[in-house]
Short mmCIF file of C-alpha atoms in Angstrom, two decimals:
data_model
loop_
_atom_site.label_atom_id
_atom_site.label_comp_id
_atom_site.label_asym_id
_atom_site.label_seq_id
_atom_site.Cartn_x
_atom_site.Cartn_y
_atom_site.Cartn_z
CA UNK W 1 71.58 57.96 -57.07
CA UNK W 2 68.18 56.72 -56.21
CA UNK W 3 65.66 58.98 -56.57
CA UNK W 4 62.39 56.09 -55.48
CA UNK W 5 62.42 58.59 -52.32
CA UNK W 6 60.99 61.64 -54.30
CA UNK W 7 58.82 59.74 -56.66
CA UNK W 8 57.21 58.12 -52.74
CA UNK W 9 56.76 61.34 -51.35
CA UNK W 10 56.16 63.47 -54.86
CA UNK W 11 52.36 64.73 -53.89
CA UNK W 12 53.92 65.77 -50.79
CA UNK W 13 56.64 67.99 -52.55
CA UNK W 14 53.84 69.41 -54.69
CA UNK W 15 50.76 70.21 -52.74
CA UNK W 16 52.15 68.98 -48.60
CA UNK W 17 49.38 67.03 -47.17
CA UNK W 18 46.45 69.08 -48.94
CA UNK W 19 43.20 68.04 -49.24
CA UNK W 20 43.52 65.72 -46.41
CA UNK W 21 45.87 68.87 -44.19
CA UNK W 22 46.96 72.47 -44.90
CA UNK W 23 48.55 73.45 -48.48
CA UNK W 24 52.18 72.79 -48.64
CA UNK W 25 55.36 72.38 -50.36
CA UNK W 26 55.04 74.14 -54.19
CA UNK W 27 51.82 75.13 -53.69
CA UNK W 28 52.62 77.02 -50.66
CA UNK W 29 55.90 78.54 -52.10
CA UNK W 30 53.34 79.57 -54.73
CA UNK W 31 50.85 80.59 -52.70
CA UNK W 32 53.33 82.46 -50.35
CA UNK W 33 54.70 84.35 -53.56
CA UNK W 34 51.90 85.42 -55.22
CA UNK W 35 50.04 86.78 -52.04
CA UNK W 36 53.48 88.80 -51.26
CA UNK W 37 53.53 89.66 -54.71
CA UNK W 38 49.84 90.98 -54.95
CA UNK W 39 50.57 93.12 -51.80
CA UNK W 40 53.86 94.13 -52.12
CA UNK W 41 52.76 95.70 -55.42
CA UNK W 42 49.99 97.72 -53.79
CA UNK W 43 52.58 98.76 -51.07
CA UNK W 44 55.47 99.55 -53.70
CA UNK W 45 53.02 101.48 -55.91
CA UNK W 46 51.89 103.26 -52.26
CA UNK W 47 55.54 104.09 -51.21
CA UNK W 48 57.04 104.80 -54.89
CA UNK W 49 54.64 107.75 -55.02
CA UNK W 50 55.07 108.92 -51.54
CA UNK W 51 58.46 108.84 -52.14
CA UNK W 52 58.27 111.57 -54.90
CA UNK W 53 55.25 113.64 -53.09
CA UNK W 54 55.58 117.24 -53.39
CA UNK W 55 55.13 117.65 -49.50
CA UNK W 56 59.12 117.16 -47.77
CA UNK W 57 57.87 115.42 -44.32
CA UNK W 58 55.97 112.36 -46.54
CA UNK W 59 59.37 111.71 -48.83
CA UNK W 60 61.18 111.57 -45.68
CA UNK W 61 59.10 108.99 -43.92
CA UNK W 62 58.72 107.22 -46.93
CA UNK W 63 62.52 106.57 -48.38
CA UNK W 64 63.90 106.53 -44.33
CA UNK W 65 61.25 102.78 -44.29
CA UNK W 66 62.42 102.14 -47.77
CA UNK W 67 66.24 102.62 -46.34
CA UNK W 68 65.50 100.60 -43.20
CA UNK W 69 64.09 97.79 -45.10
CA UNK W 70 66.39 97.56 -47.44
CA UNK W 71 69.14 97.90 -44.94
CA UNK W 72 68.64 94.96 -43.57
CA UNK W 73 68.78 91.07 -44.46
CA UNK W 74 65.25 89.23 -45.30
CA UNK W 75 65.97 86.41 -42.80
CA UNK W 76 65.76 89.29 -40.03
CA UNK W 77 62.86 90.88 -41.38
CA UNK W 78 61.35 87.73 -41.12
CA UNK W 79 62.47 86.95 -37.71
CA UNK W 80 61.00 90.25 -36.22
CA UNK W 81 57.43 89.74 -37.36
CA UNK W 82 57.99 86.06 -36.22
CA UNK W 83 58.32 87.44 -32.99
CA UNK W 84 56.65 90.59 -33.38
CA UNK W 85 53.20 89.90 -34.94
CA UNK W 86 51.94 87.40 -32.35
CA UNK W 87 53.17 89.48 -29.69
CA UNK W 88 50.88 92.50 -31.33
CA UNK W 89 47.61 90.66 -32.82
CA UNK W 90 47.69 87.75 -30.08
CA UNK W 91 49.57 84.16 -30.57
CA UNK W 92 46.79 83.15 -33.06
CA UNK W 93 48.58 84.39 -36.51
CA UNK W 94 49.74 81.57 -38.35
CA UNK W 95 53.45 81.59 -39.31
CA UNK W 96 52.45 81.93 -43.10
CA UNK W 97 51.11 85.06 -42.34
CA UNK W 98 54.11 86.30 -40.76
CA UNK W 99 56.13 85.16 -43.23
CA UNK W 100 53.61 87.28 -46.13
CA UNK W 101 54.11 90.11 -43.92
CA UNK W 102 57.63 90.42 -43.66
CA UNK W 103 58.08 89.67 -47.54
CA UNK W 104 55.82 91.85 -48.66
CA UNK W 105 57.34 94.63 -46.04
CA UNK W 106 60.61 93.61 -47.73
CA UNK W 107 59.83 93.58 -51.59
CA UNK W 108 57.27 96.82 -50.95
CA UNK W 109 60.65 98.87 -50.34
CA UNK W 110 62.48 97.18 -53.29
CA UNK W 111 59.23 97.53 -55.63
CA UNK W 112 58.87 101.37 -54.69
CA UNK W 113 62.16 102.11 -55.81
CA UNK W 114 61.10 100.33 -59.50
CA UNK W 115 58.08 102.67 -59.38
CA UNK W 116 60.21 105.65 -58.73
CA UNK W 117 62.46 105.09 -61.25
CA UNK W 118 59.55 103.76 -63.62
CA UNK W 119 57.81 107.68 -62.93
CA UNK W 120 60.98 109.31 -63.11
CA UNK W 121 61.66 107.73 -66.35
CA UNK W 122 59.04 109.00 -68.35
CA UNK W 123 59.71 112.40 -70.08
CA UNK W 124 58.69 115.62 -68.99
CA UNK W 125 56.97 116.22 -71.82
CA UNK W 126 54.62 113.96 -71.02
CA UNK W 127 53.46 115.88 -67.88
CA UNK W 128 53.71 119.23 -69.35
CA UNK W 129 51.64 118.25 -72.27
CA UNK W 130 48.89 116.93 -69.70
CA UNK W 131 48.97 119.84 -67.16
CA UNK W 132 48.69 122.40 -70.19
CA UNK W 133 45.85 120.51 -70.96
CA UNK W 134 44.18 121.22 -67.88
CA UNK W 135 44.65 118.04 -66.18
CA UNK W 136 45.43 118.28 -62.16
CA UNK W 137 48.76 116.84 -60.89
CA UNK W 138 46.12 113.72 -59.92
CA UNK W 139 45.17 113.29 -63.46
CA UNK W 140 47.86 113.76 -65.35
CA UNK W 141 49.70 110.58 -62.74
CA UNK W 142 46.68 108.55 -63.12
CA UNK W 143 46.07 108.92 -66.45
CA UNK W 144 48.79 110.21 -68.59
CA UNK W 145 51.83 109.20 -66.74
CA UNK W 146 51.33 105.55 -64.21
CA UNK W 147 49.85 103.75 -67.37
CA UNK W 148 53.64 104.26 -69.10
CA UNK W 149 54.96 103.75 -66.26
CA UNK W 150 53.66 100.90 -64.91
CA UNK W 151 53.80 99.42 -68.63
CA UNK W 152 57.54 100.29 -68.23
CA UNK W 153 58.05 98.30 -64.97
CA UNK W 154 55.87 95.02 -65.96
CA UNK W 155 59.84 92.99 -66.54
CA UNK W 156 60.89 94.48 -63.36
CA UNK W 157 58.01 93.27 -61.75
CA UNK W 158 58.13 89.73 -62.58
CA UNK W 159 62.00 90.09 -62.13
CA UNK W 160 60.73 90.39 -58.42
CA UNK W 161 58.47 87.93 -58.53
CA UNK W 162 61.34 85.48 -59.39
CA UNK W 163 63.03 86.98 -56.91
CA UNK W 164 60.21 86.31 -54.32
CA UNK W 165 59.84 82.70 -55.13
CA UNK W 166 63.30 82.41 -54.19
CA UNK W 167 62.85 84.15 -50.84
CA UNK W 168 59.96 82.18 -49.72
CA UNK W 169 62.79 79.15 -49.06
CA UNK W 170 63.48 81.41 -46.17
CA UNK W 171 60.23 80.70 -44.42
CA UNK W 172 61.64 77.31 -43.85
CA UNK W 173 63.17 79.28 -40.96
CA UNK W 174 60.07 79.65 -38.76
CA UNK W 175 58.51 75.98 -39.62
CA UNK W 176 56.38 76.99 -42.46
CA UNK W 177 56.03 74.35 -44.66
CA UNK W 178 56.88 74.95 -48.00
CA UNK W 179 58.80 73.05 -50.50
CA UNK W 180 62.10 73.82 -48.57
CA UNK W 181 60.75 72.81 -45.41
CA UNK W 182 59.22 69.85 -46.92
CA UNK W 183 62.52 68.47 -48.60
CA UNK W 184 63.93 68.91 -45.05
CA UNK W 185 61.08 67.11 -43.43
CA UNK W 186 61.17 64.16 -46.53
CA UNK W 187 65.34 64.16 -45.53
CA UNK W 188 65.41 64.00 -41.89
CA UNK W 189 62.74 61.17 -42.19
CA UNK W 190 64.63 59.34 -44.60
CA UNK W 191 68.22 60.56 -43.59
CA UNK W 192 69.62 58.47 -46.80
CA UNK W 193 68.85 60.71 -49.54
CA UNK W 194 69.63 63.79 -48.89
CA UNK W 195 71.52 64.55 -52.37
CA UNK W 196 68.35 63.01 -54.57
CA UNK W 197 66.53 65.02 -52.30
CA UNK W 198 68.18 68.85 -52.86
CA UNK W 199 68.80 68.57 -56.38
CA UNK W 200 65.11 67.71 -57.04
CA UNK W 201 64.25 70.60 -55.20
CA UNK W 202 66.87 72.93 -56.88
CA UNK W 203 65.23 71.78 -59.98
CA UNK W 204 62.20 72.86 -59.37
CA UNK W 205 62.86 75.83 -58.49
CA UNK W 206 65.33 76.32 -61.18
CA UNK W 207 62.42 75.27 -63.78
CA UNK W 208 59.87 78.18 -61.86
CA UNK W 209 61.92 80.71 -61.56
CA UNK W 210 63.11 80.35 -65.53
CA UNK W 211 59.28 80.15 -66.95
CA UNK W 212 58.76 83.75 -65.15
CA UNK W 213 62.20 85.30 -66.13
CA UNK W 214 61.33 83.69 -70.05
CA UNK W 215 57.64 85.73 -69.16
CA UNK W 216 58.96 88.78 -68.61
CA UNK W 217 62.10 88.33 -71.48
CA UNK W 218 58.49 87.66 -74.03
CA UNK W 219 56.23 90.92 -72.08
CA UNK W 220 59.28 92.84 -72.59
CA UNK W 221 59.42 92.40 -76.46
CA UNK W 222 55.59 92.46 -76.15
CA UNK W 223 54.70 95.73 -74.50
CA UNK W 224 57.85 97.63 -76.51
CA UNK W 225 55.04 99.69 -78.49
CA UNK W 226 57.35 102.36 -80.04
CA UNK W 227 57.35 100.21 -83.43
CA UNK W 228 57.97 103.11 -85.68
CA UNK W 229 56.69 103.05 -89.36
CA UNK B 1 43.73 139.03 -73.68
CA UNK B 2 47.80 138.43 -72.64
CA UNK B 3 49.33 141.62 -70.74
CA UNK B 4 53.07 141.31 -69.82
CA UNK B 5 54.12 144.01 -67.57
CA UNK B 6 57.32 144.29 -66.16
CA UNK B 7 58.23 140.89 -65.92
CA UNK B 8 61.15 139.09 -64.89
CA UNK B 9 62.33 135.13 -64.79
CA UNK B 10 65.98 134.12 -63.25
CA UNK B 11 66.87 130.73 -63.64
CA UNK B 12 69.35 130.89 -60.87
CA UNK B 13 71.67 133.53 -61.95
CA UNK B 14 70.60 133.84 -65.26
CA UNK B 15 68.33 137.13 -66.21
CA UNK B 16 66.42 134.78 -68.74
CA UNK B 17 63.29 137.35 -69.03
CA UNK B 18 64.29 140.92 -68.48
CA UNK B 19 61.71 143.68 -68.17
CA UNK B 20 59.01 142.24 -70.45
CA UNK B 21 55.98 144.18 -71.62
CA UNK B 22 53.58 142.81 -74.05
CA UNK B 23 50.07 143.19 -74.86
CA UNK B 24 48.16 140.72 -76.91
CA UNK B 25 44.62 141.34 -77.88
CA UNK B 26 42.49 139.13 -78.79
CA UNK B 27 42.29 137.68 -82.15
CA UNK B 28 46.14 138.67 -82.60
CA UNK B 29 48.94 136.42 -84.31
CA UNK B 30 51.64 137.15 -82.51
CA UNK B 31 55.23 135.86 -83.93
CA UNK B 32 58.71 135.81 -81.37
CA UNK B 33 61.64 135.32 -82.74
CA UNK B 34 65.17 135.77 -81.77
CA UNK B 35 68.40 133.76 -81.51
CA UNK B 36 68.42 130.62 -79.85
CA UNK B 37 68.96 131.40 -75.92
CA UNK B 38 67.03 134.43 -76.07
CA UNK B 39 64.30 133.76 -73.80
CA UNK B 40 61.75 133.16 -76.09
CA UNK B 41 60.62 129.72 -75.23
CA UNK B 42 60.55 130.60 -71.91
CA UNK B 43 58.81 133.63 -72.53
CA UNK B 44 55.85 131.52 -74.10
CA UNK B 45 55.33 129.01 -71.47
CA UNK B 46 55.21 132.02 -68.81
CA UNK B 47 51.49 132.45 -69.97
CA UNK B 48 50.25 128.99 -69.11
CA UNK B 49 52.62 128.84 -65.98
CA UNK B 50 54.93 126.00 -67.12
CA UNK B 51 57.55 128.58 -65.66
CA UNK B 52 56.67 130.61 -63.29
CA UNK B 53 57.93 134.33 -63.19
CA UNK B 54 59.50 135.99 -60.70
CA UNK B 55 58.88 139.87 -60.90
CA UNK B 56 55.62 141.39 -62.75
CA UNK B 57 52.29 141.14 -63.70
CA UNK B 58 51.45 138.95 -66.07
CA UNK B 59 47.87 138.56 -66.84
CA UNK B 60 45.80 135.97 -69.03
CA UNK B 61 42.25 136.10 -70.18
CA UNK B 62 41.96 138.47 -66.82
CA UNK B 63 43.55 136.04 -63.92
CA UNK B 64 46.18 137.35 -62.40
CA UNK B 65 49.18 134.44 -62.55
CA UNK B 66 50.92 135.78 -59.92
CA UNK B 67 47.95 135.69 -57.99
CA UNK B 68 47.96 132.80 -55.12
CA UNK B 69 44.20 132.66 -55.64
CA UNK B 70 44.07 131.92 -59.29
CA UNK B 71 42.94 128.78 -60.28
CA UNK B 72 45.95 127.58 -62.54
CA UNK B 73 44.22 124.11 -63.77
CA UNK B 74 41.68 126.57 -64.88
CA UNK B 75 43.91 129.19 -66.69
CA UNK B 76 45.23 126.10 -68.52
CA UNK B 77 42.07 124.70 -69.60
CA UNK B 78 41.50 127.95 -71.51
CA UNK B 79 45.00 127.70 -73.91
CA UNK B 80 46.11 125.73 -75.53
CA UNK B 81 49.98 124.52 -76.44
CA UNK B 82 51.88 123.12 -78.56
CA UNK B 83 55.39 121.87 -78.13
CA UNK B 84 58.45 121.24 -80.45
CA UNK B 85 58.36 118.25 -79.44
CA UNK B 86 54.46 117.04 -79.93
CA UNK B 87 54.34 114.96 -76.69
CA UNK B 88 51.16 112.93 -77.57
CA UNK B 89 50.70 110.66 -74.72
CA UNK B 90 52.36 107.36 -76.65
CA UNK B 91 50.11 104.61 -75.03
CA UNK B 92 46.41 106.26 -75.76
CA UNK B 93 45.31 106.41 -79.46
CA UNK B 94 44.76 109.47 -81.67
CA UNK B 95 41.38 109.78 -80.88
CA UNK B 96 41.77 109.35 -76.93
CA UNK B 97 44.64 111.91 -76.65
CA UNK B 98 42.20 114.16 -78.15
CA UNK B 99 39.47 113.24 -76.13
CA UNK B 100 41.19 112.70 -72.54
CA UNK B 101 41.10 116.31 -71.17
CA UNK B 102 37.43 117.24 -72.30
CA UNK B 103 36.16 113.71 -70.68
CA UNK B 104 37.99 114.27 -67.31
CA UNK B 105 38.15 118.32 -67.04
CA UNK B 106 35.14 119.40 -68.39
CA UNK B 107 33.05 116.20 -68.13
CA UNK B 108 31.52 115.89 -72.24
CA UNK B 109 30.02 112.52 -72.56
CA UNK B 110 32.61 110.44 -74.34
CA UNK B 111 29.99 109.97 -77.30
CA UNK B 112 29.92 113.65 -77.86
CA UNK B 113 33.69 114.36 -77.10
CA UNK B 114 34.73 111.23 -79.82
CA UNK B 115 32.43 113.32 -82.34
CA UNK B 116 34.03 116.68 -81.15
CA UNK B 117 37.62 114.90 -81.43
CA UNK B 118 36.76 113.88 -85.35
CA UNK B 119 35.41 116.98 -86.11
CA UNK B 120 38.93 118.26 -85.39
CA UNK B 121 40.73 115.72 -86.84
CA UNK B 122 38.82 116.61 -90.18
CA UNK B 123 40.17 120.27 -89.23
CA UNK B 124 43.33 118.98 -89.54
CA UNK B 125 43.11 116.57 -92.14
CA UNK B 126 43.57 113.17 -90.07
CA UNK B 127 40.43 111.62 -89.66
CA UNK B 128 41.63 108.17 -90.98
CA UNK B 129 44.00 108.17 -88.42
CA UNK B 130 41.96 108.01 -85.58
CA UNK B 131 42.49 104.42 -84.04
CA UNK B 132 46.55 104.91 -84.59
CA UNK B 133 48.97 105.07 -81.72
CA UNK B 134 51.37 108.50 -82.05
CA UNK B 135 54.25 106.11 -83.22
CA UNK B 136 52.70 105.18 -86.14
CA UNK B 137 52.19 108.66 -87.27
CA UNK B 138 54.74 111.02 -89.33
CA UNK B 139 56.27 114.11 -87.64
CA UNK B 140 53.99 115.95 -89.29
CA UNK B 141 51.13 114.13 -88.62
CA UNK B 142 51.89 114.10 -84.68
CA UNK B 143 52.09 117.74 -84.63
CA UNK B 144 48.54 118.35 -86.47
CA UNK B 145 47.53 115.56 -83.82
CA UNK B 146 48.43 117.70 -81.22
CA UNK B 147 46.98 120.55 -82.58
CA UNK B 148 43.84 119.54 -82.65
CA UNK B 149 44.37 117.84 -78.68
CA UNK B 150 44.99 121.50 -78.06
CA UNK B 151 41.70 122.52 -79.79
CA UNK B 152 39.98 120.21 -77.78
CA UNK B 153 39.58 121.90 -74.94
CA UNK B 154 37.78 124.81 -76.90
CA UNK B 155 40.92 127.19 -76.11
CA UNK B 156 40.73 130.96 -75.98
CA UNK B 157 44.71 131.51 -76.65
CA UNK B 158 47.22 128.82 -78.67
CA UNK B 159 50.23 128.65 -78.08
CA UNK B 160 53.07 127.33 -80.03
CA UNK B 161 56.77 127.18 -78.76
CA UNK B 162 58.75 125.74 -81.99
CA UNK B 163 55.94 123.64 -83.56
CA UNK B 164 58.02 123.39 -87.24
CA UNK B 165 61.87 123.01 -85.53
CA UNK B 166 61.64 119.00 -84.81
CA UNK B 167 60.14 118.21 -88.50
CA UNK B 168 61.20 117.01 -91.83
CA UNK B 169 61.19 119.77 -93.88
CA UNK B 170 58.46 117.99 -96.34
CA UNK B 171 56.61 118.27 -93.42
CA UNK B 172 56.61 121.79 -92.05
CA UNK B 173 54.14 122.75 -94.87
CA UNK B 174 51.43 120.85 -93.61
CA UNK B 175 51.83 122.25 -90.08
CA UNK B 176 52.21 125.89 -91.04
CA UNK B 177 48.77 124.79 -93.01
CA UNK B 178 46.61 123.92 -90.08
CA UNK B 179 48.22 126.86 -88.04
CA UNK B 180 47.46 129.53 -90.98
CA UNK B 181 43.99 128.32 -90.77
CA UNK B 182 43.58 128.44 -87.32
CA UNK B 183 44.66 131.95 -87.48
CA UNK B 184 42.29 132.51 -90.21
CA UNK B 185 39.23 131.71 -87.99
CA UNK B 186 40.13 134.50 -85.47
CA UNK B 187 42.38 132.28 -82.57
CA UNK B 188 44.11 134.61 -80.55
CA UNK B 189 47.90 132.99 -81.26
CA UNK B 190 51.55 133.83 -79.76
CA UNK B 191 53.73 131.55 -81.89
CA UNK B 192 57.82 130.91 -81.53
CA UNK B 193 59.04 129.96 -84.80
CA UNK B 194 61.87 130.54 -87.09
CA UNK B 195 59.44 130.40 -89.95
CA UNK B 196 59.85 133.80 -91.48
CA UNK B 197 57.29 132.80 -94.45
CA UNK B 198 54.96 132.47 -91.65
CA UNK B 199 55.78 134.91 -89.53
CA UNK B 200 55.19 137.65 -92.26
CA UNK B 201 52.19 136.23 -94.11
CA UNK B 202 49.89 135.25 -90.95
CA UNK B 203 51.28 136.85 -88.11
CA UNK B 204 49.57 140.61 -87.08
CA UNK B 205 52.77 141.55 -85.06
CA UNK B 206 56.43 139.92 -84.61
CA UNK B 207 58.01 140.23 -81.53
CA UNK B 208 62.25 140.45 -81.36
CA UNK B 209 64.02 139.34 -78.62
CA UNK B 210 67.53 138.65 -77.78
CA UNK B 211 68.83 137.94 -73.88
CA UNK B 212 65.75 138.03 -72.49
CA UNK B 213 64.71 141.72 -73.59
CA UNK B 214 62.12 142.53 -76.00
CA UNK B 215 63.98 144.51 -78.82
CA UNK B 216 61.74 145.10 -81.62
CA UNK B 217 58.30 144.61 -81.48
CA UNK B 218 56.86 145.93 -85.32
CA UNK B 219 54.40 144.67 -88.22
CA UNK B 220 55.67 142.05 -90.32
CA UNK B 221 56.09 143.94 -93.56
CA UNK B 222 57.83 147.11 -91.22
CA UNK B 223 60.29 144.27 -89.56
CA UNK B 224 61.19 142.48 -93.02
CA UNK B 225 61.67 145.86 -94.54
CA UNK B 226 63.39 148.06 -91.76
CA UNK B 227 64.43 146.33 -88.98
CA UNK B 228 65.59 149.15 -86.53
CA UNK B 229 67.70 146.81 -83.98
CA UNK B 230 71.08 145.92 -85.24
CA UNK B 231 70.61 142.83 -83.80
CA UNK B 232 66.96 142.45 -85.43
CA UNK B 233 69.25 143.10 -88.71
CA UNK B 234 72.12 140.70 -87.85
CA UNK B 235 69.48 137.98 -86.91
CA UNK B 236 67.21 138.61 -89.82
CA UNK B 237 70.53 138.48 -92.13
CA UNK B 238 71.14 135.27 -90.96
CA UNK B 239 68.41 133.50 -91.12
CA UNK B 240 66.95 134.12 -94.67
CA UNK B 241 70.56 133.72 -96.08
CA UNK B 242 72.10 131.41 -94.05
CA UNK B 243 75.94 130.73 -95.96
CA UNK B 244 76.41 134.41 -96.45
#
């Protein structure tokens, strides 16, 4: 094995042609996943709760998306706002975009069933004591029962996250180039290496994805604040 | 202050509150006790709408609870309860779960409701402990924690649906302590417990129930001495000599 071909073209792996061009290869996986990951938690947190709301026509709007979404395979998701977002907002959207869009569409409907469970998880008790108090329905979810919650979900979270990083290979699809794409650019140039190539990749994904799950292994242990005396 | 009249709870089939009437003035310690399964949780957490009845009037410091237009976040602000199980909120500290209704409901200053929130934890003999988280704190010392969250609010009623049942029994004293006093300084209280002691040294009236009916309702000394229900008898029989 010769691996002179990924030390020659390592800045591109890492950062694409940036400064001199547009951000690519880790960087952009990176960049792609934590702009998912930022919305996607917004839209999970959004959908979770609408998904439990008191009022019957909201929960069924709400979990018939989340079914829908999850229903179907990312590649397609991704394929449809390809084709669908340009058609919409005008051929000007850059394929990144389209490719945020449809994973954070995608991980939205897996994240809102973590909040779901993460609400539905914490005792009754908990409410009762806060509504006896005095505290609205509003209240008592904003401040006596999301803070547990969401404490609750922080591993599942960056369980996603990992998750996400992984997904953004799939962007390679529509020519966006991230660290995929670039290995497959880097190959097809070189056509010689192609095994140096993919296993430097797989590596480096490997080596991401374990320094988040090895995060959320350490919040886990971390956040578990029922030490008793 | 709390008028029962006529009411009646189903939970599905079950006939869990049958035809209660019950008037508690104000200032009154009033004790239920029964089997377990006789309706007497439920019948306590009727007042502040944690179940709602059925059939009835049930009226609280003069709102109507099976009125549509009664303001129910309202009703609640005015009593207070405490649960078997303490439910302090696990992720705020002592202080903050004291302090977190009167900040948000009624809008103190959090300067003035942190110096109302030690006041009470003086009351009930905690102040050292307010910077802990509830897991740090004994049984005992959750449930005087949660007291005095239910305090906080400046409460007209208390109530307290098994405060003693979840303890150690090294640590029931110190509860039935901080609820005697409370008592003391003229809190209108309805109070399920199995605590007999209690029940006949602080409580004004003690209230019988078995199945969801009210049996007995008499004066502590009166029920001790001559219980009139056979079940009242059986029940009492039991519980203050339990291998015989």
């Amino acid at each position: 094995m010769d691996f002179q071909v990924v030390w020659d073209n390592l800045s591109y792996f890492f950062v694409g042609r940036y400064p001199k061009g547009p951000l690519g290869g880790v960087g952009l996986t990176l960049y792609l996943a934590v702009v998912a990951l930022a919305l996607s938690f917004v839209g999970g947190l959004i959908l979770g709760l609408l998904s439990i709301s008191r009022n019957r026509a909201v929960r069924w709007v709400s979990s018939s998306f989340i079914q829908i979404i999850r229903g179907m395979p990312l590649l397609m998701v991704i394929f449809w706002m390809f084709f669908l977002l340009p058609a919409l907002f005008g051929k000007g959207m850059p394929a990144s975009m389209t490719v945020i869009t449809a994973l954070t569409l995608f991980t939205s409907a897996y994240m809102s069933e973590i909040v779901r469970a993460g609400i539905m998880g914490i005792p009754k008790g908990q409410t009762e004591a806060a509504v006896s108090t005095g505290l609205t329905h509003r209240q008592t979810m904003l401040y006596v029962v999301l803070p547990q919650a969401l404490r609750n979900m922080i591993p599942s979270f960056v369980n996603q996250f990992v998750s996400m990083i992984k997904d953004t290979s799939l962007a390679f699809i529509v020519g966006v180039a991230e660290l995929t794409q670039i290995a497959t650019q880097v190959n097809n140039r070189t056509m010689m290496y192609p095994t140096e190539i993919f296993l430097f990749i797989a590596v480096i994904y490997f080596v991401i994805c374990f320094a988040f799950t090895e995060l959320s292994r350490w919040l886990e242990r971390r956040l578990a604040y029922t030490k008793s005396i | 202050m709390i008028r029962f009249e006529g009411v009646h709870k189903w939970f599905g089939a079950l006939h869990v509150l049958n035809d209660i009437n019950l008037h508690v003035k104000p200032g009154e310690v009033v004790v239920v006790c029964g089997p377990s399964g006789s309706g007497k949780s439920t019948l306590i957490r009727t007042i502040n709408r944690l179940e709602p009845i059925q059939e009835g009037k049930l009226v609280v410091d003069g709102m109507d609870l099976l009125d549509k237009r009664t303001d129910i976040n309202k009703l609640r602000a005015e009593i207070g309860f405490v649960f078997q199980q303490f439910n302090l909120y696990p992720h705020l500290t002592v202080l903050k779960n004291i302090t977190l209704a009167p900040i948000k409901i009624r809008k103190v200053p959090p300067k003035e409701a942190e110096a109302q929130a030690m006041a009470l934890l003086e009351r009930v003999g905690l102040p050292e402990k307010r910077d802990a988280h509830p897991a740090q704190l004994s049984g005992g010392q959750q449930q005087r924690v949660a007291i005095a969250r239910g305090l906080a609010m400046k409460p007209k009623i208390m109530l307290f649906d098994e405060p003693t049942s979840a303890l150690d029994p090294e640590m029931i004293g110190e509860v039935l302590q901080v609820m005697k006093d409370l008592a003391e300084s003229g809190m209108t209280m309805m109070v399920v417990t199995h605590e007999m002691g209690f029940a006949r040294e602080v409580s004004d009236r003690i209230v019988f129930m078995d199945h969801g009916v009210i049996l007995e309702t008499a004066e502590p000394e009166e029920f001790f001495k001559n219980p009139k229900h056979d079940r009242a008898k059986q029940f009492l029989k039991q519980i203050l000599s339990p291998m015989h």
